[in-house]
Amino acid sequence: VQLQASGGGLVQPGNSLRLTCAVAGRTLRTTEVAWFRQGPGKEREFVAAIRRNGATYYSDSMKNRLTVSRDNAKQAVYLQMNMLRPEDTAVYYCAAASSGLILSTLKNANYYDYWGQGTLVTVSS
């Protein structure tokens, strides 16, 4: 299974970005996918997840500014981020689980088996 994250870049505060996670080697409709991020000098943290049934979950710190969606036909998961702030600067990773996850593990990076290479988002004026 290969995941490739793209769509990062340099944006000014208040602007938006849409990240894309392309999934290959596994049928996306049977896969639970999440986004994590790691900022400078920080630990990796959960951002958002979308389950096989389409249910979505967001980090408390970003939930009002995020939308995660999936297109099973295109084997892609998207993360729309709005009203970006300098503290959102990080490398954003998409990850996939090889089996269904229970709710208590959905936000835990240790339960995801496949990871993309990450895409850098820099929010700065």
mmCIF file of C-alpha atoms in Angstrom:
data_model
loop_
_atom_site.group_PDB
_atom_site.id
_atom_site.type_symbol
_atom_site.label_atom_id
_atom_site.label_comp_id
_atom_site.label_asym_id
_atom_site.label_seq_id
_atom_site.Cartn_x
_atom_site.Cartn_y
_atom_site.Cartn_z
ATOM 1 C CA VAL A 1 0.000 0.000 0.000
ATOM 2 C CA GLN A 2 1.355 3.390 -0.983
ATOM 3 C CA LEU A 3 0.118 6.769 0.145
ATOM 4 C CA GLN A 4 1.216 10.041 -1.344
ATOM 5 C CA ALA A 5 0.308 13.358 0.230
ATOM 6 C CA SER A 6 0.384 16.533 -1.823
ATOM 7 C CA GLY A 7 -0.967 20.049 -1.864
ATOM 8 C CA GLY A 8 1.192 21.702 0.755
ATOM 9 C CA GLY A 9 2.927 25.014 0.280
ATOM 10 C CA LEU A 10 3.386 28.513 1.597
ATOM 11 C CA VAL A 11 0.212 30.394 2.420
ATOM 12 C CA GLN A 12 -0.603 33.596 4.236
ATOM 13 C CA PRO A 13 -2.545 33.514 7.492
ATOM 14 C CA GLY A 14 -6.266 33.354 6.896
ATOM 15 C CA ASN A 15 -5.965 31.551 3.594
ATOM 16 C CA SER A 16 -6.935 27.988 2.695
ATOM 17 C CA LEU A 17 -5.299 24.856 1.361
ATOM 18 C CA ARG A 18 -6.561 21.496 0.227
ATOM 19 C CA LEU A 19 -4.320 18.517 0.763
ATOM 20 C CA THR A 20 -4.705 15.325 -1.202
ATOM 21 C CA CYS A 21 -3.775 11.793 -0.177
ATOM 22 C CA ALA A 22 -3.559 9.395 -3.106
ATOM 23 C CA VAL A 23 -3.937 5.760 -2.087
ATOM 24 C CA ALA A 24 -2.640 2.866 -4.161
ATOM 25 C CA GLY A 25 -2.467 -0.877 -3.578
ATOM 26 C CA ARG A 26 -5.616 -1.140 -1.507
ATOM 27 C CA THR A 27 -9.249 -0.420 -2.184
ATOM 28 C CA LEU A 28 -9.947 2.909 -0.536
ATOM 29 C CA ARG A 29 -13.570 2.123 0.300
ATOM 30 C CA THR A 30 -12.376 -0.564 2.727
ATOM 31 C CA THR A 31 -9.720 1.635 4.326
ATOM 32 C CA GLU A 32 -9.794 4.053 7.214
ATOM 33 C CA VAL A 33 -7.602 7.085 6.569
ATOM 34 C CA ALA A 34 -6.367 9.818 8.846
ATOM 35 C CA TRP A 35 -4.294 12.959 8.696
ATOM 36 C CA PHE A 36 -1.628 13.757 11.243
ATOM 37 C CA ARG A 37 0.816 16.631 11.453
ATOM 38 C CA GLN A 38 4.157 17.364 13.043
ATOM 39 C CA GLY A 39 5.200 20.936 13.614
ATOM 40 C CA PRO A 40 8.734 22.183 14.292
ATOM 41 C CA GLY A 41 9.907 20.813 17.622
ATOM 42 C CA LYS A 42 6.556 19.192 18.280
ATOM 43 C CA GLU A 43 5.244 15.661 18.482
ATOM 44 C CA ARG A 44 3.055 14.189 15.781
ATOM 45 C CA GLU A 45 -0.596 14.940 16.441
ATOM 46 C CA PHE A 46 -3.938 13.838 15.067
ATOM 47 C CA VAL A 47 -5.710 16.212 12.688
ATOM 48 C CA ALA A 48 -8.654 14.386 11.084
ATOM 49 C CA ALA A 49 -9.921 10.967 10.100
ATOM 50 C CA ILE A 50 -12.505 9.544 7.760
ATOM 51 C CA ARG A 51 -13.825 6.048 8.302
ATOM 52 C CA ARG A 52 -14.823 3.456 5.771
ATOM 53 C CA ASN A 53 -18.445 4.399 6.279
ATOM 54 C CA GLY A 54 -17.680 8.074 5.700
ATOM 55 C CA ALA A 55 -17.883 9.212 9.318
ATOM 56 C CA THR A 56 -15.456 12.033 10.054
ATOM 57 C CA TYR A 57 -13.535 13.056 13.146
ATOM 58 C CA TYR A 58 -11.458 16.143 13.822
ATOM 59 C CA SER A 59 -8.985 17.428 16.353
ATOM 60 C CA ASP A 60 -10.570 19.755 18.847
ATOM 61 C CA SER A 61 -8.087 22.505 18.044
ATOM 62 C CA MET A 62 -8.883 22.596 14.335
ATOM 63 C CA LYS A 63 -12.345 21.088 13.908
ATOM 64 C CA ASN A 64 -14.113 24.305 12.931
ATOM 65 C CA ARG A 65 -11.624 24.934 10.133
ATOM 66 C CA LEU A 66 -11.356 21.479 8.586
ATOM 67 C CA THR A 67 -13.248 19.237 6.218
ATOM 68 C CA VAL A 68 -12.042 15.743 5.390
ATOM 69 C CA SER A 69 -13.607 13.901 2.470
ATOM 70 C CA ARG A 70 -12.935 10.963 0.217
ATOM 71 C CA ASP A 71 -13.503 9.969 -3.395
ATOM 72 C CA ASN A 72 -13.384 6.208 -3.524
ATOM 73 C CA ALA A 73 -13.480 6.149 -7.308
ATOM 74 C CA LYS A 74 -10.364 8.306 -7.466
ATOM 75 C CA GLN A 75 -8.701 6.541 -4.540
ATOM 76 C CA ALA A 76 -8.149 9.893 -2.880
ATOM 77 C CA VAL A 77 -8.763 11.518 0.478
ATOM 78 C CA TYR A 78 -8.851 15.290 0.825
ATOM 79 C CA LEU A 79 -8.239 17.641 3.718
ATOM 80 C CA GLN A 80 -9.627 21.125 3.274
ATOM 81 C CA MET A 81 -8.068 23.561 5.736
ATOM 82 C CA ASN A 82 -9.470 27.061 6.118
ATOM 83 C CA MET A 83 -8.444 30.132 8.072
ATOM 84 C CA LEU A 84 -4.918 28.854 8.426
ATOM 85 C CA ARG A 85 -2.762 30.191 11.252
ATOM 86 C CA PRO A 86 1.013 30.301 11.713
ATOM 87 C CA GLU A 87 0.699 27.574 14.345
ATOM 88 C CA ASP A 88 -0.695 25.259 11.658
ATOM 89 C CA THR A 89 2.766 25.172 10.081
ATOM 90 C CA ALA A 90 3.761 21.514 9.983
ATOM 91 C CA VAL A 91 4.416 18.510 7.827
ATOM 92 C CA TYR A 92 1.065 16.877 7.197
ATOM 93 C CA TYR A 93 0.940 13.105 6.804
ATOM 94 C CA CYS A 94 -1.825 10.837 5.648
ATOM 95 C CA ALA A 95 -2.048 7.356 7.103
ATOM 96 C CA ALA A 96 -4.149 4.268 6.483
ATOM 97 C CA ALA A 97 -5.141 1.369 8.672
ATOM 98 C CA SER A 98 -5.115 -2.212 7.414
ATOM 99 C CA SER A 99 -8.223 -3.044 9.437
ATOM 100 C CA GLY A 100 -11.143 -1.257 10.974
ATOM 101 C CA LEU A 101 -10.394 0.855 14.012
ATOM 102 C CA ILE A 102 -12.518 1.336 17.062
ATOM 103 C CA LEU A 103 -13.258 4.902 18.038
ATOM 104 C CA SER A 104 -10.792 4.992 20.913
ATOM 105 C CA THR A 105 -7.891 4.163 18.572
ATOM 106 C CA LEU A 106 -8.859 6.290 15.604
ATOM 107 C CA LYS A 107 -6.771 9.248 16.758
ATOM 108 C CA ASN A 108 -3.729 7.185 17.734
ATOM 109 C CA ALA A 109 -0.928 7.118 15.159
ATOM 110 C CA ASN A 110 0.299 3.748 16.428
ATOM 111 C CA TYR A 111 -2.755 2.004 14.934
ATOM 112 C CA TYR A 112 -2.065 3.072 11.370
ATOM 113 C CA ASP A 113 0.008 0.728 9.235
ATOM 114 C CA TYR A 114 0.752 2.774 6.137
ATOM 115 C CA TRP A 115 2.077 6.304 5.904
ATOM 116 C CA GLY A 116 2.707 8.786 3.162
ATOM 117 C CA GLN A 117 5.849 10.886 2.948
ATOM 118 C CA GLY A 118 4.224 14.067 4.194
ATOM 119 C CA THR A 119 3.627 17.453 2.650
ATOM 120 C CA LEU A 120 4.882 20.683 4.193
ATOM 121 C CA VAL A 121 2.425 23.446 5.001
ATOM 122 C CA THR A 122 3.932 26.791 5.943
ATOM 123 C CA VAL A 123 1.657 29.563 7.125
ATOM 124 C CA SER A 124 3.439 32.874 7.153
ATOM 125 C CA SER A 125 3.041 36.433 6.010
#
